[in-house]
């Protein structure tokens, strides 16, 4: 199959991702609800394992002071110390989320290979690949946000806590460019781990594939970034449109804006969680399997609008 991209190839990749996401939506809903519950429990357990010993050593006052120090550092929004402390505190708690996302790629792998999956499949991947997926997620997290923190820290050192005007625009542009680049470079890590490759080898392979097939990989990542921007742009425009028409007290208009904002946010979150994210995992997995020359099953047109209750093709 063609390994480089053009508009037709990208369209077919996205079409496959969203078609299979819709077809297997029930499996994704059940599987993701279950894995979110497990992830929440894991985060609570990690919090207990981390904070109970700390409390035993330094007591409640010491723990309180620790979080006060973090809060003080974060009040200076560009303070690199605050950024670093926040990242270090977050990593243990978000590791189960990395595993959940990686397990979703396991479901995507099953779909691309057999056109179907089951809700139970995500738990199998969650259990069998827990530590590799957690390690891969931490690497992605550090690779994407590490340079962002350094850039923000550099801006803080050079310009102080307040960065406005041209320096702010430059930093923002560099951050956006790096995030896009790093997401593309690391986009094949989870599919590689699901494929059975050791974590570091999956990282190396992801970099190689992203560079060699730059157009195919980055066009896919960019497409989903644009989809997300398009989906959630109304969340920024709705308040602005209503605020322009406000004349005090305008309580009715205010309540209407809030209601519309909340309704759209809820619908958008549901679509994002159960359609867009699964479609992204399926699309990236398909691209990975093509680029690594693994055989995949092409979608059948007659299945385009069938919704599988248990993931059967």
PDB file of C-alpha atoms in Angstrom:
ATOM      1  CA  UNK A   1       0.000   0.000   0.000  1.00  0.00           C
ATOM      2  CA  UNK A   2       1.015   3.625  -0.497  1.00  0.00           C
ATOM      3  CA  UNK A   3       3.169   4.794   2.402  1.00  0.00           C
ATOM      4  CA  UNK A   4       3.301   8.480   1.523  1.00  0.00           C
ATOM      5  CA  UNK A   5       0.416  10.878   1.805  1.00  0.00           C
ATOM      6  CA  UNK A   6      -1.778  12.958  -0.427  1.00  0.00           C
ATOM      7  CA  UNK A   7      -5.263  14.358  -0.014  1.00  0.00           C
ATOM      8  CA  UNK A   8      -6.915  11.113  -1.151  1.00  0.00           C
ATOM      9  CA  UNK A   9      -4.832   8.947   1.179  1.00  0.00           C
ATOM     10  CA  UNK A  10      -5.479  11.250   4.143  1.00  0.00           C
ATOM     11  CA  UNK A  11      -9.194  11.271   3.384  1.00  0.00           C
ATOM     12  CA  UNK A  12      -9.282   7.466   3.299  1.00  0.00           C
ATOM     13  CA  UNK A  13      -7.309   7.206   6.533  1.00  0.00           C
ATOM     14  CA  UNK A  14      -9.720   9.538   8.337  1.00  0.00           C
ATOM     15  CA  UNK A  15     -12.716   7.838   6.761  1.00  0.00           C
ATOM     16  CA  UNK A  16     -11.516   4.459   8.031  1.00  0.00           C
ATOM     17  CA  UNK A  17     -10.896   5.828  11.525  1.00  0.00           C
ATOM     18  CA  UNK A  18     -14.281   7.465  11.955  1.00  0.00           C
ATOM     19  CA  UNK A  19     -16.157   4.614  10.233  1.00  0.00           C
ATOM     20  CA  UNK A  20     -14.758   1.980  12.556  1.00  0.00           C
ATOM     21  CA  UNK A  21     -15.135   4.252  15.595  1.00  0.00           C
ATOM     22  CA  UNK A  22     -18.852   4.656  14.848  1.00  0.00           C
ATOM     23  CA  UNK A  23     -19.283   0.981  14.004  1.00  0.00           C
ATOM     24  CA  UNK A  24     -17.732  -0.079  17.314  1.00  0.00           C
ATOM     25  CA  UNK A  25     -19.092   2.795  19.384  1.00  0.00           C
ATOM     26  CA  UNK A  26     -20.865   0.564  21.910  1.00  0.00           C
ATOM     27  CA  UNK A  27     -17.680  -1.380  22.574  1.00  0.00           C
ATOM     28  CA  UNK A  28     -15.740   1.857  22.971  1.00  0.00           C
ATOM     29  CA  UNK A  29     -18.341   3.365  25.301  1.00  0.00           C
ATOM     30  CA  UNK A  30     -18.448   0.301  27.555  1.00  0.00           C
ATOM     31  CA  UNK A  31     -14.705  -0.252  27.421  1.00  0.00           C
ATOM     32  CA  UNK A  32     -13.759   3.366  28.055  1.00  0.00           C
ATOM     33  CA  UNK A  33     -16.228   3.807  30.907  1.00  0.00           C
ATOM     34  CA  UNK A  34     -14.792   0.719  32.539  1.00  0.00           C
ATOM     35  CA  UNK A  35     -11.195   1.711  31.998  1.00  0.00           C
ATOM     36  CA  UNK A  36     -11.886   5.244  33.255  1.00  0.00           C
ATOM     37  CA  UNK A  37     -13.235   3.760  36.482  1.00  0.00           C
ATOM     38  CA  UNK A  38     -10.169   1.551  36.825  1.00  0.00           C
ATOM     39  CA  UNK A  39      -7.916   4.509  36.029  1.00  0.00           C
ATOM     40  CA  UNK A  40      -9.620   6.624  38.689  1.00  0.00           C
ATOM     41  CA  UNK A  41      -9.170   3.886  41.267  1.00  0.00           C
ATOM     42  CA  UNK A  42      -5.505   3.526  40.283  1.00  0.00           C
ATOM     43  CA  UNK A  43      -4.969   7.272  40.722  1.00  0.00           C
ATOM     44  CA  UNK A  44      -6.578   7.164  44.169  1.00  0.00           C
ATOM     45  CA  UNK A  45      -4.402   4.192  45.130  1.00  0.00           C
ATOM     46  CA  UNK A  46      -1.266   5.981  43.914  1.00  0.00           C
ATOM     47  CA  UNK A  47      -2.250   9.064  45.889  1.00  0.00           C
ATOM     48  CA  UNK A  48      -2.594   6.955  49.013  1.00  0.00           C
ATOM     49  CA  UNK A  49       0.752   5.218  48.424  1.00  0.00           C
ATOM     50  CA  UNK A  50       2.482   8.571  47.917  1.00  0.00           C
ATOM     51  CA  UNK A  51       0.874  10.847  50.474  1.00  0.00           C
ATOM     52  CA  UNK A  52       0.309   8.498  53.407  1.00  0.00           C
ATOM     53  CA  UNK A  53       4.085   7.874  53.870  1.00  0.00           C
ATOM     54  CA  UNK A  54       4.772  11.593  53.391  1.00  0.00           C
ATOM     55  CA  UNK A  55       2.216  12.475  56.042  1.00  0.00           C
ATOM     56  CA  UNK A  56       3.751   9.872  58.340  1.00  0.00           C
ATOM     57  CA  UNK A  57       7.175  11.506  57.908  1.00  0.00           C
ATOM     58  CA  UNK A  58       6.454  15.248  57.819  1.00  0.00           C
ATOM     59  CA  UNK A  59       2.887  15.356  59.104  1.00  0.00           C
ATOM     60  CA  UNK A  60      -0.066  17.315  57.768  1.00  0.00           C
ATOM     61  CA  UNK A  61       1.682  20.696  58.279  1.00  0.00           C
ATOM     62  CA  UNK A  62       4.662  19.582  56.184  1.00  0.00           C
ATOM     63  CA  UNK A  63       2.421  18.340  53.362  1.00  0.00           C
ATOM     64  CA  UNK A  64       0.405  21.546  53.509  1.00  0.00           C
ATOM     65  CA  UNK A  65       3.569  23.614  53.285  1.00  0.00           C
ATOM     66  CA  UNK A  66       4.699  21.582  50.273  1.00  0.00           C
ATOM     67  CA  UNK A  67       1.539  22.406  48.340  1.00  0.00           C
ATOM     68  CA  UNK A  68       1.718  26.018  49.466  1.00  0.00           C
ATOM     69  CA  UNK A  69       5.226  26.212  48.010  1.00  0.00           C
ATOM     70  CA  UNK A  70       3.948  24.788  44.720  1.00  0.00           C
ATOM     71  CA  UNK A  71       1.087  27.278  44.715  1.00  0.00           C
ATOM     72  CA  UNK A  72       3.439  30.168  45.430  1.00  0.00           C
ATOM     73  CA  UNK A  73       5.729  29.110  42.593  1.00  0.00           C
ATOM     74  CA  UNK A  74       2.799  28.709  40.197  1.00  0.00           C
ATOM     75  CA  UNK A  75       1.522  32.200  41.041  1.00  0.00           C
ATOM     76  CA  UNK A  76       4.482  33.346  39.005  1.00  0.00           C
ATOM     77  CA  UNK A  77       3.034  31.819  35.864  1.00  0.00           C
ATOM     78  CA  UNK A  78       6.304  31.590  33.949  1.00  0.00           C
ATOM     79  CA  UNK A  79       8.442  30.503  36.886  1.00  0.00           C
ATOM     80  CA  UNK A  80      10.374  27.383  35.725  1.00  0.00           C
ATOM     81  CA  UNK A  81      10.495  26.095  39.300  1.00  0.00           C
ATOM     82  CA  UNK A  82       6.699  26.114  39.480  1.00  0.00           C
ATOM     83  CA  UNK A  83       6.417  24.432  36.084  1.00  0.00           C
ATOM     84  CA  UNK A  84       8.928  21.720  37.061  1.00  0.00           C
ATOM     85  CA  UNK A  85       7.328  21.060  40.437  1.00  0.00           C
ATOM     86  CA  UNK A  86       3.897  20.809  38.858  1.00  0.00           C
ATOM     87  CA  UNK A  87       5.178  18.323  36.254  1.00  0.00           C
ATOM     88  CA  UNK A  88       6.902  16.134  38.848  1.00  0.00           C
ATOM     89  CA  UNK A  89       3.785  16.032  41.011  1.00  0.00           C
ATOM     90  CA  UNK A  90       1.566  15.214  38.036  1.00  0.00           C
ATOM     91  CA  UNK A  91       3.561  12.315  36.543  1.00  0.00           C
ATOM     92  CA  UNK A  92       2.656   9.604  39.094  1.00  0.00           C
ATOM     93  CA  UNK A  93      -1.021  10.499  38.945  1.00  0.00           C
ATOM     94  CA  UNK A  94      -1.364  10.701  35.177  1.00  0.00           C
ATOM     95  CA  UNK A  95       0.553   7.469  34.492  1.00  0.00           C
ATOM     96  CA  UNK A  96      -2.683   5.398  34.640  1.00  0.00           C
ATOM     97  CA  UNK A  97      -4.134   7.798  32.068  1.00  0.00           C
ATOM     98  CA  UNK A  98      -1.212   7.013  29.761  1.00  0.00           C
ATOM     99  CA  UNK A  99      -1.993   3.323  30.153  1.00  0.00           C
ATOM    100  CA  UNK A 100      -5.667   3.938  29.389  1.00  0.00           C
ATOM    101  CA  UNK A 101      -4.788   5.807  26.192  1.00  0.00           C
ATOM    102  CA  UNK A 102      -2.324   3.095  25.213  1.00  0.00           C
ATOM    103  CA  UNK A 103      -4.921   0.371  25.847  1.00  0.00           C
ATOM    104  CA  UNK A 104      -7.217   2.248  23.478  1.00  0.00           C
ATOM    105  CA  UNK A 105      -4.589   1.690  20.788  1.00  0.00           C
ATOM    106  CA  UNK A 106      -4.852  -2.015  21.607  1.00  0.00           C
ATOM    107  CA  UNK A 107      -8.558  -1.911  20.776  1.00  0.00           C
ATOM    108  CA  UNK A 108      -7.710   0.040  17.637  1.00  0.00           C
ATOM    109  CA  UNK A 109      -5.236  -2.668  16.634  1.00  0.00           C
ATOM    110  CA  UNK A 110      -7.944  -5.320  16.964  1.00  0.00           C
ATOM    111  CA  UNK A 111     -10.304  -3.216  14.855  1.00  0.00           C
ATOM    112  CA  UNK A 112      -7.809  -2.592  12.069  1.00  0.00           C
ATOM    113  CA  UNK A 113      -6.886  -6.286  11.943  1.00  0.00           C
ATOM    114  CA  UNK A 114     -10.361  -7.796  12.219  1.00  0.00           C
ATOM    115  CA  UNK A 115     -12.803  -4.857  11.863  1.00  0.00           C
ATOM    116  CA  UNK A 116     -14.142  -5.475  15.361  1.00  0.00           C
ATOM    117  CA  UNK A 117     -13.291  -5.390  19.047  1.00  0.00           C
ATOM    118  CA  UNK A 118     -14.936  -6.012  22.389  1.00  0.00           C
ATOM    119  CA  UNK A 119     -15.284  -3.914  25.514  1.00  0.00           C
ATOM    120  CA  UNK A 120     -13.237  -6.512  27.389  1.00  0.00           C
ATOM    121  CA  UNK A 121     -10.324  -6.045  25.003  1.00  0.00           C
ATOM    122  CA  UNK A 122      -9.237  -2.753  26.538  1.00  0.00           C
ATOM    123  CA  UNK A 123      -8.823  -4.410  29.952  1.00  0.00           C
ATOM    124  CA  UNK A 124      -6.631  -7.111  28.425  1.00  0.00           C
ATOM    125  CA  UNK A 125      -4.290  -4.501  26.985  1.00  0.00           C
ATOM    126  CA  UNK A 126      -4.475  -2.428  30.168  1.00  0.00           C
ATOM    127  CA  UNK A 127      -3.288  -5.397  32.231  1.00  0.00           C
ATOM    128  CA  UNK A 128      -0.791  -6.995  29.858  1.00  0.00           C
ATOM    129  CA  UNK A 129       0.948  -3.772  28.760  1.00  0.00           C
ATOM    130  CA  UNK A 130       0.551  -1.662  31.904  1.00  0.00           C
ATOM    131  CA  UNK A 131       4.193  -0.875  32.617  1.00  0.00           C
ATOM    132  CA  UNK A 132       5.375  -0.483  28.978  1.00  0.00           C
ATOM    133  CA  UNK A 133       2.433   1.824  28.224  1.00  0.00           C
ATOM    134  CA  UNK A 134       3.043   3.830  31.397  1.00  0.00           C
ATOM    135  CA  UNK A 135       6.730   4.180  30.490  1.00  0.00           C
ATOM    136  CA  UNK A 136       5.856   5.168  26.928  1.00  0.00           C
ATOM    137  CA  UNK A 137       3.374   7.754  28.169  1.00  0.00           C
ATOM    138  CA  UNK A 138       5.910   9.283  30.557  1.00  0.00           C
ATOM    139  CA  UNK A 139       8.443   9.520  27.717  1.00  0.00           C
ATOM    140  CA  UNK A 140       5.874  11.266  25.505  1.00  0.00           C
ATOM    141  CA  UNK A 141       4.913  13.591  28.360  1.00  0.00           C
ATOM    142  CA  UNK A 142       8.545  14.511  29.055  1.00  0.00           C
ATOM    143  CA  UNK A 143       9.461  14.856  25.382  1.00  0.00           C
ATOM    144  CA  UNK A 144       6.521  17.112  24.568  1.00  0.00           C
ATOM    145  CA  UNK A 145       6.458  19.273  27.697  1.00  0.00           C
ATOM    146  CA  UNK A 146      10.139  19.256  28.710  1.00  0.00           C
ATOM    147  CA  UNK A 147      11.289  21.710  26.010  1.00  0.00           C
ATOM    148  CA  UNK A 148       8.102  23.722  26.581  1.00  0.00           C
ATOM    149  CA  UNK A 149       9.114  24.145  30.209  1.00  0.00           C
ATOM    150  CA  UNK A 150      12.650  25.130  29.205  1.00  0.00           C
ATOM    151  CA  UNK A 151      11.323  27.693  26.729  1.00  0.00           C
ATOM    152  CA  UNK A 152       8.919  29.141  29.280  1.00  0.00           C
ATOM    153  CA  UNK A 153      11.730  29.213  31.833  1.00  0.00           C
ATOM    154  CA  UNK A 154      13.986  31.014  29.373  1.00  0.00           C
ATOM    155  CA  UNK A 155      11.253  33.591  28.780  1.00  0.00           C
ATOM    156  CA  UNK A 156      10.868  34.023  32.540  1.00  0.00           C
ATOM    157  CA  UNK A 157      14.620  34.542  32.990  1.00  0.00           C
ATOM    158  CA  UNK A 158      14.922  37.028  30.120  1.00  0.00           C
ATOM    159  CA  UNK A 159      11.638  38.961  30.380  1.00  0.00           C
ATOM    160  CA  UNK A 160      10.468  38.314  33.930  1.00  0.00           C
ATOM    161  CA  UNK A 161       7.044  37.135  35.012  1.00  0.00           C
ATOM    162  CA  UNK A 162       5.170  39.283  32.491  1.00  0.00           C
ATOM    163  CA  UNK A 163       5.768  38.553  28.805  1.00  0.00           C
ATOM    164  CA  UNK A 164       3.681  40.580  26.360  1.00  0.00           C
ATOM    165  CA  UNK A 165       3.822  41.849  22.812  1.00  0.00           C
ATOM    166  CA  UNK A 166       6.310  40.417  20.316  1.00  0.00           C
ATOM    167  CA  UNK A 167       8.221  38.245  22.854  1.00  0.00           C
ATOM    168  CA  UNK A 168       4.929  36.628  23.913  1.00  0.00           C
ATOM    169  CA  UNK A 169       3.974  35.985  20.272  1.00  0.00           C
ATOM    170  CA  UNK A 170       7.389  34.446  19.567  1.00  0.00           C
ATOM    171  CA  UNK A 171       7.261  32.158  22.605  1.00  0.00           C
ATOM    172  CA  UNK A 172       3.690  31.117  21.832  1.00  0.00           C
ATOM    173  CA  UNK A 173       4.593  30.343  18.206  1.00  0.00           C
ATOM    174  CA  UNK A 174       7.643  28.322  19.221  1.00  0.00           C
ATOM    175  CA  UNK A 175       5.643  26.377  21.809  1.00  0.00           C
ATOM    176  CA  UNK A 176       2.888  25.597  19.273  1.00  0.00           C
ATOM    177  CA  UNK A 177       5.457  24.527  16.657  1.00  0.00           C
ATOM    178  CA  UNK A 178       7.274  22.276  19.122  1.00  0.00           C
ATOM    179  CA  UNK A 179       4.070  20.665  20.417  1.00  0.00           C
ATOM    180  CA  UNK A 180       2.996  19.812  16.858  1.00  0.00           C
ATOM    181  CA  UNK A 181       6.452  18.498  15.955  1.00  0.00           C
ATOM    182  CA  UNK A 182       6.842  16.441  19.114  1.00  0.00           C
ATOM    183  CA  UNK A 183       3.344  14.958  18.845  1.00  0.00           C
ATOM    184  CA  UNK A 184       4.170  13.820  15.325  1.00  0.00           C
ATOM    185  CA  UNK A 185       7.519  12.342  16.337  1.00  0.00           C
ATOM    186  CA  UNK A 186       5.983  10.390  19.221  1.00  0.00           C
ATOM    187  CA  UNK A 187       2.680   9.422  17.568  1.00  0.00           C
ATOM    188  CA  UNK A 188       3.840   5.879  16.723  1.00  0.00           C
ATOM    189  CA  UNK A 189       5.093   4.967  20.222  1.00  0.00           C
ATOM    190  CA  UNK A 190       1.851   3.472  21.562  1.00  0.00           C
ATOM    191  CA  UNK A 191       1.147   1.442  18.383  1.00  0.00           C
ATOM    192  CA  UNK A 192       4.725   0.134  18.562  1.00  0.00           C
ATOM    193  CA  UNK A 193       4.327  -0.943  22.196  1.00  0.00           C
ATOM    194  CA  UNK A 194       1.026  -2.653  21.352  1.00  0.00           C
ATOM    195  CA  UNK A 195       2.916  -4.370  18.520  1.00  0.00           C
ATOM    196  CA  UNK A 196       5.173  -5.968  21.149  1.00  0.00           C
ATOM    197  CA  UNK A 197       8.224  -3.770  20.663  1.00  0.00           C
ATOM    198  CA  UNK A 198      10.248  -2.750  23.765  1.00  0.00           C
ATOM    199  CA  UNK A 199       9.599   0.806  24.876  1.00  0.00           C
ATOM    200  CA  UNK A 200      12.913   2.384  23.853  1.00  0.00           C
ATOM    201  CA  UNK A 201      12.826   0.598  20.515  1.00  0.00           C
ATOM    202  CA  UNK A 202       9.261   1.827  19.987  1.00  0.00           C
ATOM    203  CA  UNK A 203      10.451   5.383  20.651  1.00  0.00           C
ATOM    204  CA  UNK A 204      13.315   5.011  18.178  1.00  0.00           C
ATOM    205  CA  UNK A 205      11.023   3.465  15.571  1.00  0.00           C
ATOM    206  CA  UNK A 206       8.448   6.243  16.024  1.00  0.00           C
ATOM    207  CA  UNK A 207      11.091   8.876  15.344  1.00  0.00           C
ATOM    208  CA  UNK A 208      12.331   7.020  12.259  1.00  0.00           C
ATOM    209  CA  UNK A 209       8.869   6.505  10.800  1.00  0.00           C
ATOM    210  CA  UNK A 210       7.868  10.100  11.482  1.00  0.00           C
ATOM    211  CA  UNK A 211      10.964  11.432   9.732  1.00  0.00           C
ATOM    212  CA  UNK A 212      11.001   8.985   6.806  1.00  0.00           C
ATOM    213  CA  UNK A 213       7.263   9.297   6.171  1.00  0.00           C
ATOM    214  CA  UNK A 214       6.926  12.865   7.386  1.00  0.00           C
ATOM    215  CA  UNK A 215       3.992  13.688   5.120  1.00  0.00           C
ATOM    216  CA  UNK A 216       1.906  10.640   6.108  1.00  0.00           C
ATOM    217  CA  UNK A 217       2.479  10.912   9.853  1.00  0.00           C
ATOM    218  CA  UNK A 218       2.293  14.664  10.322  1.00  0.00           C
ATOM    219  CA  UNK A 219      -0.688  15.142   8.004  1.00  0.00           C
ATOM    220  CA  UNK A 220      -2.601  12.649  10.162  1.00  0.00           C
ATOM    221  CA  UNK A 221      -1.638  14.368  13.413  1.00  0.00           C
ATOM    222  CA  UNK A 222      -2.378  17.817  11.983  1.00  0.00           C
ATOM    223  CA  UNK A 223      -5.774  16.653  10.713  1.00  0.00           C
ATOM    224  CA  UNK A 224      -6.871  15.632  14.202  1.00  0.00           C
ATOM    225  CA  UNK A 225      -5.484  18.819  15.749  1.00  0.00           C
ATOM    226  CA  UNK A 226      -7.572  20.822  13.275  1.00  0.00           C
ATOM    227  CA  UNK A 227     -10.622  18.654  13.992  1.00  0.00           C
ATOM    228  CA  UNK A 228     -10.249  19.347  17.718  1.00  0.00           C
ATOM    229  CA  UNK A 229      -9.784  23.069  17.100  1.00  0.00           C
ATOM    230  CA  UNK A 230     -12.881  23.138  14.901  1.00  0.00           C
ATOM    231  CA  UNK A 231     -14.923  21.184  17.464  1.00  0.00           C
ATOM    232  CA  UNK A 232     -14.106  23.378  20.427  1.00  0.00           C
ATOM    233  CA  UNK A 233     -13.777  26.783  18.788  1.00  0.00           C
ATOM    234  CA  UNK A 234     -17.456  27.534  19.632  1.00  0.00           C
ATOM    235  CA  UNK A 235     -16.562  27.258  23.319  1.00  0.00           C
ATOM    236  CA  UNK A 236     -14.513  30.419  22.826  1.00  0.00           C
ATOM    237  CA  UNK A 237     -16.847  32.171  20.399  1.00  0.00           C
ATOM    238  CA  UNK A 238     -20.130  31.574  22.286  1.00  0.00           C
ATOM    239  CA  UNK A 239     -19.167  33.719  25.314  1.00  0.00           C
ATOM    240  CA  UNK A 240     -17.747  36.460  23.066  1.00  0.00           C
ATOM    241  CA  UNK A 241     -20.885  36.659  20.911  1.00  0.00           C
ATOM    242  CA  UNK A 242     -23.184  36.901  23.915  1.00  0.00           C
ATOM    243  CA  UNK A 243     -20.957  39.309  25.839  1.00  0.00           C
ATOM    244  CA  UNK A 244     -21.049  41.765  22.944  1.00  0.00           C
ATOM    245  CA  UNK A 245     -24.837  41.925  23.226  1.00  0.00           C
ATOM    246  CA  UNK A 246     -24.934  42.262  27.004  1.00  0.00           C
ATOM    247  CA  UNK A 247     -26.441  45.412  28.447  1.00  0.00           C
ATOM    248  CA  UNK A 248     -26.864  45.434  32.224  1.00  0.00           C
ATOM    249  CA  UNK A 249     -28.455  43.570  33.809  1.00  0.00           C
ATOM    250  CA  UNK A 250     -28.881  41.177  30.834  1.00  0.00           C
ATOM    251  CA  UNK A 251     -29.358  38.253  33.245  1.00  0.00           C
ATOM    252  CA  UNK A 252     -31.473  36.327  30.734  1.00  0.00           C
ATOM    253  CA  UNK A 253     -28.840  36.591  28.025  1.00  0.00           C
ATOM    254  CA  UNK A 254     -26.148  35.617  30.500  1.00  0.00           C
ATOM    255  CA  UNK A 255     -28.041  32.492  31.568  1.00  0.00           C
ATOM    256  CA  UNK A 256     -28.682  31.621  27.934  1.00  0.00           C
ATOM    257  CA  UNK A 257     -24.982  31.896  27.147  1.00  0.00           C
ATOM    258  CA  UNK A 258     -24.043  29.752  30.124  1.00  0.00           C
ATOM    259  CA  UNK A 259     -26.646  27.099  29.226  1.00  0.00           C
ATOM    260  CA  UNK A 260     -25.531  26.997  25.582  1.00  0.00           C
ATOM    261  CA  UNK A 261     -21.897  26.840  26.649  1.00  0.00           C
ATOM    262  CA  UNK A 262     -22.514  23.939  29.048  1.00  0.00           C
ATOM    263  CA  UNK A 263     -24.669  21.965  26.596  1.00  0.00           C
ATOM    264  CA  UNK A 264     -22.115  22.316  23.806  1.00  0.00           C
ATOM    265  CA  UNK A 265     -19.247  21.429  26.159  1.00  0.00           C
ATOM    266  CA  UNK A 266     -21.007  18.250  27.323  1.00  0.00           C
ATOM    267  CA  UNK A 267     -21.915  17.143  23.801  1.00  0.00           C
ATOM    268  CA  UNK A 268     -18.405  17.970  22.589  1.00  0.00           C
ATOM    269  CA  UNK A 269     -16.817  16.008  25.437  1.00  0.00           C
ATOM    270  CA  UNK A 270     -18.970  12.936  24.669  1.00  0.00           C
ATOM    271  CA  UNK A 271     -18.154  13.071  20.959  1.00  0.00           C
ATOM    272  CA  UNK A 272     -14.482  13.610  21.743  1.00  0.00           C
ATOM    273  CA  UNK A 273     -14.258  10.732  24.204  1.00  0.00           C
ATOM    274  CA  UNK A 274     -16.257   8.100  22.336  1.00  0.00           C
ATOM    275  CA  UNK A 275     -15.832   9.039  18.657  1.00  0.00           C
ATOM    276  CA  UNK A 276     -12.907  11.363  17.922  1.00  0.00           C
ATOM    277  CA  UNK A 277     -10.296   9.822  20.247  1.00  0.00           C
ATOM    278  CA  UNK A 278     -11.118   6.240  19.139  1.00  0.00           C
ATOM    279  CA  UNK A 279     -11.066   7.404  15.507  1.00  0.00           C
ATOM    280  CA  UNK A 280      -7.651   8.972  16.101  1.00  0.00           C
ATOM    281  CA  UNK A 281      -6.316   5.751  17.639  1.00  0.00           C
ATOM    282  CA  UNK A 282      -7.682   3.674  14.758  1.00  0.00           C
ATOM    283  CA  UNK A 283      -6.313   6.041  12.116  1.00  0.00           C
ATOM    284  CA  UNK A 284      -2.835   6.245  13.661  1.00  0.00           C
ATOM    285  CA  UNK A 285      -2.782   2.460  14.125  1.00  0.00           C
ATOM    286  CA  UNK A 286      -3.720   1.950  10.494  1.00  0.00           C
ATOM    287  CA  UNK A 287      -0.955   4.318   9.398  1.00  0.00           C
ATOM    288  CA  UNK A 288       1.525   2.531  11.686  1.00  0.00           C
ATOM    289  CA  UNK A 289       0.648  -0.884  10.276  1.00  0.00           C
ATOM    290  CA  UNK A 290       0.993   0.360   6.718  1.00  0.00           C
ATOM    291  CA  UNK A 291       4.335   2.039   7.396  1.00  0.00           C
ATOM    292  CA  UNK A 292       5.688  -1.088   9.121  1.00  0.00           C
ATOM    293  CA  UNK A 293       4.312  -3.258   6.285  1.00  0.00           C
ATOM    294  CA  UNK A 294       1.920  -5.244   8.478  1.00  0.00           C
ATOM    295  CA  UNK A 295      -1.089  -6.549   6.616  1.00  0.00           C
ATOM    296  CA  UNK A 296      -4.365  -4.842   7.414  1.00  0.00           C
ATOM    297  CA  UNK A 297      -7.949  -5.440   6.489  1.00  0.00           C
ATOM    298  CA  UNK A 298      -9.389  -2.732   4.272  1.00  0.00           C
ATOM    299  CA  UNK A 299     -12.813  -1.404   5.246  1.00  0.00           C
ATOM    300  CA  UNK A 300     -15.842  -2.828   3.484  1.00  0.00           C
ATOM    301  CA  UNK A 301     -18.215  -0.203   2.132  1.00  0.00           C
ATOM    302  CA  UNK A 302     -21.290  -2.210   3.101  1.00  0.00           C
ATOM    303  CA  UNK A 303     -20.229  -1.985   6.764  1.00  0.00           C
ATOM    304  CA  UNK A 304     -19.914   1.787   6.737  1.00  0.00           C
ATOM    305  CA  UNK A 305     -22.938   2.549   8.907  1.00  0.00           C
ATOM    306  CA  UNK A 306     -23.342  -0.668  10.868  1.00  0.00           C
ATOM    307  CA  UNK A 307     -22.988  -0.245  14.622  1.00  0.00           C
ATOM    308  CA  UNK A 308     -21.545  -3.309  16.323  1.00  0.00           C
ATOM    309  CA  UNK A 309     -22.948  -4.048  19.755  1.00  0.00           C
ATOM    310  CA  UNK A 310     -20.026  -6.217  20.841  1.00  0.00           C
ATOM    311  CA  UNK A 311     -17.412  -5.366  18.252  1.00  0.00           C
ATOM    312  CA  UNK A 312     -18.090  -8.210  15.845  1.00  0.00           C
ATOM    313  CA  UNK A 313     -17.287  -7.430  12.230  1.00  0.00           C
TER     314      UNK A 313
END
